Amino acid sequence: FFQSFLLTLNNTELRIKKKTMLLCQELQRIGKRMICVDFDLTLIRIHTGGNWQKTAENLSKCVRPCMIQLLQESVACGLHVAIVTFSSQTSLIHEVLS
């Protein structure tokens, strides 16, 4: 059971990588040079309300793995990446992404 779970996990990771790679290639093909990603409830799976009281390390546990892959693949493809938010906690967001 555990081995099949690991295979499923690896297949899921490979599917995400393939999909993000195809997305980035398509964005480039149609002339897009930048990808903008909202922070709360998109890049991370919660809403901080602009008032996160815990550490950046705690918040980094809320980052969606597929979004990490998307950002990494976007940079690798030469796309510019912008993280958008209404939060004033920009240094915290920067630390989460580091």
Coordinates of C-alpha atoms in Angstrom, one line a residue:
F1 CA 0.0 0.0 0.0
F2 CA 2.7 2.5 1.0
Q3 CA 4.6 1.9 -2.3
S4 CA 1.5 2.5 -4.4
F5 CA 0.9 5.7 -2.4
L6 CA 4.4 6.9 -3.2
L7 CA 4.0 6.1 -6.8
T8 CA 0.7 8.0 -6.9
L9 CA 2.5 10.9 -5.2
N10 CA 5.3 10.9 -7.7
N11 CA 2.8 10.6 -10.6
T12 CA 0.9 13.6 -9.1
E13 CA 4.1 15.6 -8.9
L14 CA 5.0 14.7 -12.5
R15 CA 1.5 15.7 -13.7
I16 CA 1.7 19.0 -11.9
K17 CA 5.2 19.7 -13.4
K18 CA 4.0 18.7 -16.9
K19 CA 0.9 20.9 -16.6
T20 CA 2.8 23.9 -15.3
M21 CA 5.5 23.5 -18.0
L22 CA 2.8 23.4 -20.7
L23 CA 1.0 26.4 -19.2
C24 CA 4.2 28.4 -19.2
Q25 CA 5.0 27.4 -22.8
E26 CA 1.5 28.4 -23.9
L27 CA 1.8 31.8 -22.1
Q28 CA 5.1 32.4 -23.9
R29 CA 3.6 31.3 -27.3
I30 CA 0.8 33.8 -27.0
G31 CA 3.2 36.6 -26.1
K32 CA 2.7 36.9 -22.4
R33 CA 5.8 37.9 -20.4
M34 CA 4.4 38.0 -16.9
I35 CA 2.3 35.9 -14.5
C36 CA 0.6 37.6 -11.6
V37 CA -0.5 35.4 -8.6
D38 CA -2.7 36.5 -5.7
F39 CA -1.3 35.6 -2.4
D40 CA -4.2 34.9 0.0
L41 CA -6.4 32.0 -1.0
T42 CA -4.5 31.4 -4.2
L43 CA -0.8 31.0 -3.5
I44 CA -1.6 30.0 0.0
R45 CA -4.7 28.0 1.0
I46 CA -5.8 30.4 3.7
H47 CA -6.7 34.1 4.1
T48 CA -4.4 36.0 6.4
G49 CA -6.6 39.1 6.5
G50 CA -3.4 41.1 6.3
N51 CA -2.8 40.4 9.9
W52 CA -0.7 37.2 10.2
Q53 CA 0.6 36.9 13.8
K54 CA 2.6 33.8 13.5
T55 CA 6.0 33.2 11.9
A56 CA 6.7 33.1 8.2
E57 CA 7.8 29.5 8.6
N58 CA 4.3 28.7 9.9
L59 CA 2.7 30.5 7.0
S60 CA 4.9 28.8 4.5
K61 CA 3.2 25.5 5.5
C62 CA 0.1 26.9 3.8
V63 CA 1.7 27.4 0.4
R64 CA 0.1 25.2 -2.2
P65 CA 2.7 22.8 -3.7
C66 CA 1.2 23.3 -7.2
M67 CA 1.8 27.0 -6.9
I68 CA 5.4 26.5 -5.9
Q69 CA 5.8 24.5 -9.1
L70 CA 4.1 27.1 -11.2
L71 CA 6.3 29.9 -9.9
Q72 CA 9.5 27.9 -10.3
E73 CA 8.5 26.8 -13.9
S74 CA 7.5 30.4 -14.8
V75 CA 10.9 31.7 -13.7
A76 CA 12.6 28.8 -15.6
C77 CA 10.7 29.7 -18.7
G78 CA 11.8 33.4 -18.5
L79 CA 8.4 34.8 -17.4
H80 CA 8.3 37.6 -14.9
V81 CA 6.4 36.7 -11.7
A82 CA 4.4 39.2 -9.5
I83 CA 2.7 38.3 -6.3
V84 CA -0.2 40.6 -5.7
T85 CA -2.0 41.3 -2.4
F86 CA -3.8 44.0 -0.5
S87 CA -1.8 43.0 2.6
S88 CA 0.6 45.4 4.1
Q89 CA 2.8 42.5 5.3
T90 CA 4.9 42.4 2.2
S91 CA 8.1 41.6 4.1
L92 CA 6.4 38.5 5.6
I93 CA 5.2 37.5 2.1
H94 CA 8.8 37.9 0.8
E95 CA 10.1 35.7 3.7
V96 CA 7.5 33.0 2.9
L97 CA 8.6 32.9 -0.7
S98 CA 12.3 32.8 0.1

